[in-house]
Amino acid sequence: MKINELAKISRVNPETIRMYRNKGLLSPQRVENGYFEYSWDDYQNLLYIRKLRGMNLSLSTISHTYGDGDVDGIVREFQQENDSLKTQIDELSRRQFMLQVTMEHYRSYRKNLDGVIPIHVPDERFDVIFGGEKDVRCPEEWLDNIDLFTQGLQIPEELLFADTVPEK
């Protein structure tokens, strides 16, 4: 089959197929008119390459999987990519957790602001964290997770200026 036919059935751009051919990942036969003729094996190799590229493996790593390459080296490269994915998943999970915490904070503290007067109460426990009178640099992790140790207090105006505390 011609490159355009292979591109159509594999859903891979012809330029990408040419690049794979130039890097030796595909081995089509050159016919008399100078065109390349791709076989069923080339199609299967192309699907294999797509699968590995979909796992974010480099073309260099993919080329090592052909033939009698260093199996231990290939497995190490796969493990490195696996470790990288785990790190990314952990970071995404942390970001998702922080987004959920922030959403809940926003829902609970921001939906009924009418008639609420913010009161700022100094808390010396956090002076060292935010510099206060001491010249201490705030660790970046604390700023990234500030919602976890910042508290809010909202008292409706009618309760703030009431003479007595209402009974439950």
mmCIF file with all atom_site columns, C-alpha atoms in Angstrom:
data_model
loop_
_atom_site.group_PDB
_atom_site.id
_atom_site.type_symbol
_atom_site.label_atom_id
_atom_site.label_alt_id
_atom_site.label_comp_id
_atom_site.label_asym_id
_atom_site.label_entity_id
_atom_site.label_seq_id
_atom_site.pdbx_PDB_ins_code
_atom_site.Cartn_x
_atom_site.Cartn_y
_atom_site.Cartn_z
_atom_site.occupancy
_atom_site.B_iso_or_equiv
_atom_site.pdbx_formal_charge
_atom_site.auth_seq_id
_atom_site.auth_comp_id
_atom_site.auth_asym_id
_atom_site.auth_atom_id
_atom_site.pdbx_PDB_model_num
ATOM 1   C CA . MET A 1 1   ? 0.000   0.000  0.000  1.00 0.00 ? 1   MET A CA 1
ATOM 2   C CA . LYS A 1 2   ? 1.098   3.602  -0.587 1.00 0.00 ? 2   LYS A CA 1
ATOM 3   C CA . ILE A 1 3   ? 1.856   6.016  2.251  1.00 0.00 ? 3   ILE A CA 1
ATOM 4   C CA . ASN A 1 4   ? -1.494  7.811  1.934  1.00 0.00 ? 4   ASN A CA 1
ATOM 5   C CA . GLU A 1 5   ? -3.366  4.515  2.250  1.00 0.00 ? 5   GLU A CA 1
ATOM 6   C CA . LEU A 1 6   ? -1.307  3.584  5.323  1.00 0.00 ? 6   LEU A CA 1
ATOM 7   C CA . ALA A 1 7   ? -1.925  7.046  6.774  1.00 0.00 ? 7   ALA A CA 1
ATOM 8   C CA . LYS A 1 8   ? -5.654  6.688  6.236  1.00 0.00 ? 8   LYS A CA 1
ATOM 9   C CA . ILE A 1 9   ? -6.071  3.268  7.869  1.00 0.00 ? 9   ILE A CA 1
ATOM 10  C CA . SER A 1 10  ? -3.637  3.998  10.723 1.00 0.00 ? 10  SER A CA 1
ATOM 11  C CA . ARG A 1 11  ? -4.724  7.611  11.297 1.00 0.00 ? 11  ARG A CA 1
ATOM 12  C CA . VAL A 1 12  ? -1.076  8.659  11.359 1.00 0.00 ? 12  VAL A CA 1
ATOM 13  C CA . ASN A 1 13  ? 0.059   11.697 9.381  1.00 0.00 ? 13  ASN A CA 1
ATOM 14  C CA . PRO A 1 14  ? 2.104   10.806 6.257  1.00 0.00 ? 14  PRO A CA 1
ATOM 15  C CA . GLU A 1 15  ? 4.938   13.097 7.442  1.00 0.00 ? 15  GLU A CA 1
ATOM 16  C CA . THR A 1 16  ? 5.117   11.154 10.697 1.00 0.00 ? 16  THR A CA 1
ATOM 17  C CA . ILE A 1 17  ? 5.225   7.869  8.757  1.00 0.00 ? 17  ILE A CA 1
ATOM 18  C CA . ARG A 1 18  ? 8.097   9.271  6.641  1.00 0.00 ? 18  ARG A CA 1
ATOM 19  C CA . MET A 1 19  ? 9.964   10.266 9.800  1.00 0.00 ? 19  MET A CA 1
ATOM 20  C CA . TYR A 1 20  ? 9.547   6.759  11.243 1.00 0.00 ? 20  TYR A CA 1
ATOM 21  C CA . ARG A 1 21  ? 10.802  5.317  7.927  1.00 0.00 ? 21  ARG A CA 1
ATOM 22  C CA . ASN A 1 22  ? 13.822  7.663  7.926  1.00 0.00 ? 22  ASN A CA 1
ATOM 23  C CA . LYS A 1 23  ? 14.679  6.621  11.487 1.00 0.00 ? 23  LYS A CA 1
ATOM 24  C CA . GLY A 1 24  ? 14.561  2.956  10.475 1.00 0.00 ? 24  GLY A CA 1
ATOM 25  C CA . LEU A 1 25  ? 11.430  2.085  12.448 1.00 0.00 ? 25  LEU A CA 1
ATOM 26  C CA . LEU A 1 26  ? 9.521   1.144  9.268  1.00 0.00 ? 26  LEU A CA 1
ATOM 27  C CA . SER A 1 27  ? 10.993  -0.804 6.344  1.00 0.00 ? 27  SER A CA 1
ATOM 28  C CA . PRO A 1 28  ? 8.856   -0.351 3.239  1.00 0.00 ? 28  PRO A CA 1
ATOM 29  C CA . GLN A 1 29  ? 10.087  -1.641 -0.125 1.00 0.00 ? 29  GLN A CA 1
ATOM 30  C CA . ARG A 1 30  ? 11.026  0.919  -2.764 1.00 0.00 ? 30  ARG A CA 1
ATOM 31  C CA . VAL A 1 31  ? 9.305   0.071  -6.045 1.00 0.00 ? 31  VAL A CA 1
ATOM 32  C CA . GLU A 1 32  ? 10.471  0.861  -9.616 1.00 0.00 ? 32  GLU A CA 1
ATOM 33  C CA . ASN A 1 33  ? 8.749   4.256  -9.786 1.00 0.00 ? 33  ASN A CA 1
ATOM 34  C CA . GLY A 1 34  ? 10.639  5.401  -6.658 1.00 0.00 ? 34  GLY A CA 1
ATOM 35  C CA . TYR A 1 35  ? 7.672   5.233  -4.310 1.00 0.00 ? 35  TYR A CA 1
ATOM 36  C CA . PHE A 1 36  ? 7.641   3.180  -1.140 1.00 0.00 ? 36  PHE A CA 1
ATOM 37  C CA . GLU A 1 37  ? 5.301   0.225  -0.820 1.00 0.00 ? 37  GLU A CA 1
ATOM 38  C CA . TYR A 1 38  ? 4.192   -0.443 2.760  1.00 0.00 ? 38  TYR A CA 1
ATOM 39  C CA . SER A 1 39  ? 3.290   -3.957 3.875  1.00 0.00 ? 39  SER A CA 1
ATOM 40  C CA . TRP A 1 40  ? 1.039   -5.440 6.516  1.00 0.00 ? 40  TRP A CA 1
ATOM 41  C CA . ASP A 1 41  ? 4.149   -5.747 8.758  1.00 0.00 ? 41  ASP A CA 1
ATOM 42  C CA . ASP A 1 42  ? 4.778   -2.014 8.360  1.00 0.00 ? 42  ASP A CA 1
ATOM 43  C CA . TYR A 1 43  ? 1.183   -1.349 9.387  1.00 0.00 ? 43  TYR A CA 1
ATOM 44  C CA . GLN A 1 44  ? 1.578   -3.515 12.510 1.00 0.00 ? 44  GLN A CA 1
ATOM 45  C CA . ASN A 1 45  ? 4.896   -1.828 13.339 1.00 0.00 ? 45  ASN A CA 1
ATOM 46  C CA . LEU A 1 46  ? 3.236   1.551  12.932 1.00 0.00 ? 46  LEU A CA 1
ATOM 47  C CA . LEU A 1 47  ? 0.515   0.551  15.408 1.00 0.00 ? 47  LEU A CA 1
ATOM 48  C CA . TYR A 1 48  ? 3.227   -0.660 17.805 1.00 0.00 ? 48  TYR A CA 1
ATOM 49  C CA . ILE A 1 49  ? 5.075   2.654  17.490 1.00 0.00 ? 49  ILE A CA 1
ATOM 50  C CA . ARG A 1 50  ? 1.827   4.592  18.100 1.00 0.00 ? 50  ARG A CA 1
ATOM 51  C CA . LYS A 1 51  ? 1.166   2.505  21.201 1.00 0.00 ? 51  LYS A CA 1
ATOM 52  C CA . LEU A 1 52  ? 4.629   3.208  22.642 1.00 0.00 ? 52  LEU A CA 1
ATOM 53  C CA . ARG A 1 53  ? 4.535   6.888  21.657 1.00 0.00 ? 53  ARG A CA 1
ATOM 54  C CA . GLY A 1 54  ? 1.162   7.049  23.412 1.00 0.00 ? 54  GLY A CA 1
ATOM 55  C CA . MET A 1 55  ? 3.039   5.972  26.545 1.00 0.00 ? 55  MET A CA 1
ATOM 56  C CA . ASN A 1 56  ? 5.391   8.938  25.965 1.00 0.00 ? 56  ASN A CA 1
ATOM 57  C CA . LEU A 1 57  ? 8.366   6.752  25.092 1.00 0.00 ? 57  LEU A CA 1
ATOM 58  C CA . SER A 1 58  ? 11.033  8.346  22.925 1.00 0.00 ? 58  SER A CA 1
ATOM 59  C CA . LEU A 1 59  ? 11.784  7.154  19.406 1.00 0.00 ? 59  LEU A CA 1
ATOM 60  C CA . SER A 1 60  ? 15.212  6.166  20.668 1.00 0.00 ? 60  SER A CA 1
ATOM 61  C CA . THR A 1 61  ? 13.662  3.898  23.298 1.00 0.00 ? 61  THR A CA 1
ATOM 62  C CA . ILE A 1 62  ? 11.263  2.490  20.719 1.00 0.00 ? 62  ILE A CA 1
ATOM 63  C CA . SER A 1 63  ? 14.106  1.743  18.313 1.00 0.00 ? 63  SER A CA 1
ATOM 64  C CA . HIS A 1 64  ? 15.876  -0.176 21.100 1.00 0.00 ? 64  HIS A CA 1
ATOM 65  C CA . THR A 1 65  ? 12.873  -2.494 21.366 1.00 0.00 ? 65  THR A CA 1
ATOM 66  C CA . TYR A 1 66  ? 13.540  -3.767 17.816 1.00 0.00 ? 66  TYR A CA 1
ATOM 67  C CA . GLY A 1 67  ? 15.834  -6.752 17.359 1.00 0.00 ? 67  GLY A CA 1
ATOM 68  C CA . ASP A 1 68  ? 18.182  -8.131 19.982 1.00 0.00 ? 68  ASP A CA 1
ATOM 69  C CA . GLY A 1 69  ? 18.653  -4.919 21.936 1.00 0.00 ? 69  GLY A CA 1
ATOM 70  C CA . ASP A 1 70  ? 19.655  -4.607 25.563 1.00 0.00 ? 70  ASP A CA 1
ATOM 71  C CA . VAL A 1 71  ? 16.508  -5.918 27.278 1.00 0.00 ? 71  VAL A CA 1
ATOM 72  C CA . ASP A 1 72  ? 17.653  -4.716 30.709 1.00 0.00 ? 72  ASP A CA 1
ATOM 73  C CA . GLY A 1 73  ? 18.288  -1.244 29.288 1.00 0.00 ? 73  GLY A CA 1
ATOM 74  C CA . ILE A 1 74  ? 14.884  -1.172 27.643 1.00 0.00 ? 74  ILE A CA 1
ATOM 75  C CA . VAL A 1 75  ? 13.207  -2.253 30.881 1.00 0.00 ? 75  VAL A CA 1
ATOM 76  C CA . ARG A 1 76  ? 15.140  0.492  32.735 1.00 0.00 ? 76  ARG A CA 1
ATOM 77  C CA . GLU A 1 77  ? 13.864  3.083  30.241 1.00 0.00 ? 77  GLU A CA 1
ATOM 78  C CA . PHE A 1 78  ? 10.315  1.777  30.677 1.00 0.00 ? 78  PHE A CA 1
ATOM 79  C CA . GLN A 1 79  ? 10.750  1.957  34.469 1.00 0.00 ? 79  GLN A CA 1
ATOM 80  C CA . GLN A 1 80  ? 12.024  5.544  34.244 1.00 0.00 ? 80  GLN A CA 1
ATOM 81  C CA . GLU A 1 81  ? 8.940   6.530  32.266 1.00 0.00 ? 81  GLU A CA 1
ATOM 82  C CA . ASN A 1 82  ? 6.756   4.643  34.750 1.00 0.00 ? 82  ASN A CA 1
ATOM 83  C CA . ASP A 1 83  ? 8.404   6.521  37.646 1.00 0.00 ? 83  ASP A CA 1
ATOM 84  C CA . SER A 1 84  ? 7.890   9.808  35.814 1.00 0.00 ? 84  SER A CA 1
ATOM 85  C CA . LEU A 1 85  ? 4.198   9.005  35.348 1.00 0.00 ? 85  LEU A CA 1
ATOM 86  C CA . LYS A 1 86  ? 3.847   8.166  39.049 1.00 0.00 ? 86  LYS A CA 1
ATOM 87  C CA . THR A 1 87  ? 5.406   11.520 39.959 1.00 0.00 ? 87  THR A CA 1
ATOM 88  C CA . GLN A 1 88  ? 2.997   13.312 37.619 1.00 0.00 ? 88  GLN A CA 1
ATOM 89  C CA . ILE A 1 89  ? 0.020   11.386 39.040 1.00 0.00 ? 89  ILE A CA 1
ATOM 90  C CA . ASP A 1 90  ? 1.084   12.262 42.601 1.00 0.00 ? 90  ASP A CA 1
ATOM 91  C CA . GLU A 1 91  ? 1.368   15.935 41.647 1.00 0.00 ? 91  GLU A CA 1
ATOM 92  C CA . LEU A 1 92  ? -2.025  15.880 39.929 1.00 0.00 ? 92  LEU A CA 1
ATOM 93  C CA . SER A 1 93  ? -3.564  14.185 42.976 1.00 0.00 ? 93  SER A CA 1
ATOM 94  C CA . ARG A 1 94  ? -2.070  16.860 45.257 1.00 0.00 ? 94  ARG A CA 1
ATOM 95  C CA . ARG A 1 95  ? -3.399  19.609 42.973 1.00 0.00 ? 95  ARG A CA 1
ATOM 96  C CA . GLN A 1 96  ? -6.825  17.955 42.854 1.00 0.00 ? 96  GLN A CA 1
ATOM 97  C CA . PHE A 1 97  ? -6.906  17.728 46.662 1.00 0.00 ? 97  PHE A CA 1
ATOM 98  C CA . MET A 1 98  ? -5.941  21.404 46.999 1.00 0.00 ? 98  MET A CA 1
ATOM 99  C CA . LEU A 1 99  ? -8.634  22.368 44.474 1.00 0.00 ? 99  LEU A CA 1
ATOM 100 C CA . GLN A 1 100 ? -11.231 20.409 46.451 1.00 0.00 ? 100 GLN A CA 1
ATOM 101 C CA . VAL A 1 101 ? -10.128 22.055 49.714 1.00 0.00 ? 101 VAL A CA 1
ATOM 102 C CA . THR A 1 102 ? -10.264 25.489 48.092 1.00 0.00 ? 102 THR A CA 1
ATOM 103 C CA . MET A 1 103 ? -13.726 24.784 46.591 1.00 0.00 ? 103 MET A CA 1
ATOM 104 C CA . GLU A 1 104 ? -15.074 23.736 49.975 1.00 0.00 ? 104 GLU A CA 1
ATOM 105 C CA . HIS A 1 105 ? -13.499 26.754 51.618 1.00 0.00 ? 105 HIS A CA 1
ATOM 106 C CA . TYR A 1 106 ? -15.011 29.006 48.960 1.00 0.00 ? 106 TYR A CA 1
ATOM 107 C CA . ARG A 1 107 ? -18.438 27.365 49.264 1.00 0.00 ? 107 ARG A CA 1
ATOM 108 C CA . SER A 1 108 ? -18.572 27.531 53.024 1.00 0.00 ? 108 SER A CA 1
ATOM 109 C CA . TYR A 1 109 ? -17.015 30.953 53.582 1.00 0.00 ? 109 TYR A CA 1
ATOM 110 C CA . ARG A 1 110 ? -18.002 32.886 50.490 1.00 0.00 ? 110 ARG A CA 1
ATOM 111 C CA . LYS A 1 111 ? -21.613 32.101 49.729 1.00 0.00 ? 111 LYS A CA 1
ATOM 112 C CA . ASN A 1 112 ? -23.231 34.237 52.464 1.00 0.00 ? 112 ASN A CA 1
ATOM 113 C CA . LEU A 1 113 ? -21.077 37.359 52.728 1.00 0.00 ? 113 LEU A CA 1
ATOM 114 C CA . ASP A 1 114 ? -23.964 39.831 53.009 1.00 0.00 ? 114 ASP A CA 1
ATOM 115 C CA . GLY A 1 115 ? -24.049 41.283 56.495 1.00 0.00 ? 115 GLY A CA 1
ATOM 116 C CA . VAL A 1 116 ? -20.785 39.638 57.528 1.00 0.00 ? 116 VAL A CA 1
ATOM 117 C CA . ILE A 1 117 ? -17.946 41.794 58.762 1.00 0.00 ? 117 ILE A CA 1
ATOM 118 C CA . PRO A 1 118 ? -14.509 40.216 58.575 1.00 0.00 ? 118 PRO A CA 1
ATOM 119 C CA . ILE A 1 119 ? -12.605 40.276 61.849 1.00 0.00 ? 119 ILE A CA 1
ATOM 120 C CA . HIS A 1 120 ? -8.840  39.944 61.760 1.00 0.00 ? 120 HIS A CA 1
ATOM 121 C CA . VAL A 1 121 ? -7.441  38.465 64.927 1.00 0.00 ? 121 VAL A CA 1
ATOM 122 C CA . PRO A 1 122 ? -3.661  38.519 65.180 1.00 0.00 ? 122 PRO A CA 1
ATOM 123 C CA . ASP A 1 123 ? -2.203  35.113 65.859 1.00 0.00 ? 123 ASP A CA 1
ATOM 124 C CA . GLU A 1 124 ? 1.414   35.190 66.927 1.00 0.00 ? 124 GLU A CA 1
ATOM 125 C CA . ARG A 1 125 ? 1.797   31.481 66.203 1.00 0.00 ? 125 ARG A CA 1
ATOM 126 C CA . PHE A 1 126 ? 2.096   32.328 62.505 1.00 0.00 ? 126 PHE A CA 1
ATOM 127 C CA . ASP A 1 127 ? 4.403   35.356 62.861 1.00 0.00 ? 127 ASP A CA 1
ATOM 128 C CA . VAL A 1 128 ? 7.450   33.220 62.232 1.00 0.00 ? 128 VAL A CA 1
ATOM 129 C CA . ILE A 1 129 ? 5.798   31.701 59.145 1.00 0.00 ? 129 ILE A CA 1
ATOM 130 C CA . PHE A 1 130 ? 4.991   35.013 57.500 1.00 0.00 ? 130 PHE A CA 1
ATOM 131 C CA . GLY A 1 131 ? 8.059   36.941 58.552 1.00 0.00 ? 131 GLY A CA 1
ATOM 132 C CA . GLY A 1 132 ? 6.429   38.883 61.402 1.00 0.00 ? 132 GLY A CA 1
ATOM 133 C CA . GLU A 1 133 ? 9.097   40.603 63.440 1.00 0.00 ? 133 GLU A CA 1
ATOM 134 C CA . LYS A 1 134 ? 11.563  37.856 62.638 1.00 0.00 ? 134 LYS A CA 1
ATOM 135 C CA . ASP A 1 135 ? 13.256  37.631 59.266 1.00 0.00 ? 135 ASP A CA 1
ATOM 136 C CA . VAL A 1 136 ? 12.392  34.030 58.469 1.00 0.00 ? 136 VAL A CA 1
ATOM 137 C CA . ARG A 1 137 ? 11.740  32.939 54.900 1.00 0.00 ? 137 ARG A CA 1
ATOM 138 C CA . CYS A 1 138 ? 8.440   31.099 54.536 1.00 0.00 ? 138 CYS A CA 1
ATOM 139 C CA . PRO A 1 139 ? 8.978   27.637 53.062 1.00 0.00 ? 139 PRO A CA 1
ATOM 140 C CA . GLU A 1 140 ? 7.322   27.284 49.670 1.00 0.00 ? 140 GLU A CA 1
ATOM 141 C CA . GLU A 1 141 ? 5.435   24.156 50.782 1.00 0.00 ? 141 GLU A CA 1
ATOM 142 C CA . TRP A 1 142 ? 3.641   26.223 53.442 1.00 0.00 ? 142 TRP A CA 1
ATOM 143 C CA . LEU A 1 143 ? 2.480   28.744 50.875 1.00 0.00 ? 143 LEU A CA 1
ATOM 144 C CA . ASP A 1 144 ? 1.355   25.944 48.553 1.00 0.00 ? 144 ASP A CA 1
ATOM 145 C CA . ASN A 1 145 ? -0.774  24.502 51.366 1.00 0.00 ? 145 ASN A CA 1
ATOM 146 C CA . ILE A 1 146 ? -1.860  27.676 53.148 1.00 0.00 ? 146 ILE A CA 1
ATOM 147 C CA . ASP A 1 147 ? -5.540  26.659 53.021 1.00 0.00 ? 147 ASP A CA 1
ATOM 148 C CA . LEU A 1 148 ? -4.758  23.771 55.328 1.00 0.00 ? 148 LEU A CA 1
ATOM 149 C CA . PHE A 1 149 ? -3.710  25.965 58.256 1.00 0.00 ? 149 PHE A CA 1
ATOM 150 C CA . THR A 1 150 ? -5.637  29.187 57.619 1.00 0.00 ? 150 THR A CA 1
ATOM 151 C CA . GLN A 1 151 ? -8.938  29.473 59.380 1.00 0.00 ? 151 GLN A CA 1
ATOM 152 C CA . GLY A 1 152 ? -11.820 31.790 58.777 1.00 0.00 ? 152 GLY A CA 1
ATOM 153 C CA . LEU A 1 153 ? -14.457 33.004 61.173 1.00 0.00 ? 153 LEU A CA 1
ATOM 154 C CA . GLN A 1 154 ? -17.638 34.678 60.058 1.00 0.00 ? 154 GLN A CA 1
ATOM 155 C CA . ILE A 1 155 ? -20.166 36.093 62.498 1.00 0.00 ? 155 ILE A CA 1
ATOM 156 C CA . PRO A 1 156 ? -23.421 37.507 61.126 1.00 0.00 ? 156 PRO A CA 1
ATOM 157 C CA . GLU A 1 157 ? -23.843 41.194 61.973 1.00 0.00 ? 157 GLU A CA 1
ATOM 158 C CA . GLU A 1 158 ? -27.011 40.578 64.017 1.00 0.00 ? 158 GLU A CA 1
ATOM 159 C CA . LEU A 1 159 ? -25.063 38.250 66.313 1.00 0.00 ? 159 LEU A CA 1
ATOM 160 C CA . LEU A 1 160 ? -21.972 40.426 66.450 1.00 0.00 ? 160 LEU A CA 1
ATOM 161 C CA . PHE A 1 161 ? -23.851 43.394 67.893 1.00 0.00 ? 161 PHE A CA 1
ATOM 162 C CA . ALA A 1 162 ? -26.465 41.434 69.859 1.00 0.00 ? 162 ALA A CA 1
ATOM 163 C CA . ASP A 1 163 ? -26.719 42.037 73.617 1.00 0.00 ? 163 ASP A CA 1
ATOM 164 C CA . THR A 1 164 ? -27.242 38.362 74.328 1.00 0.00 ? 164 THR A CA 1
ATOM 165 C CA . VAL A 1 165 ? -26.221 35.122 72.680 1.00 0.00 ? 165 VAL A CA 1
ATOM 166 C CA . PRO A 1 166 ? -29.258 33.318 71.271 1.00 0.00 ? 166 PRO A CA 1
ATOM 167 C CA . GLU A 1 167 ? -30.047 29.913 72.702 1.00 0.00 ? 167 GLU A CA 1
ATOM 168 C CA . LYS A 1 168 ? -29.912 26.872 70.514 1.00 0.00 ? 168 LYS A CA 1
#
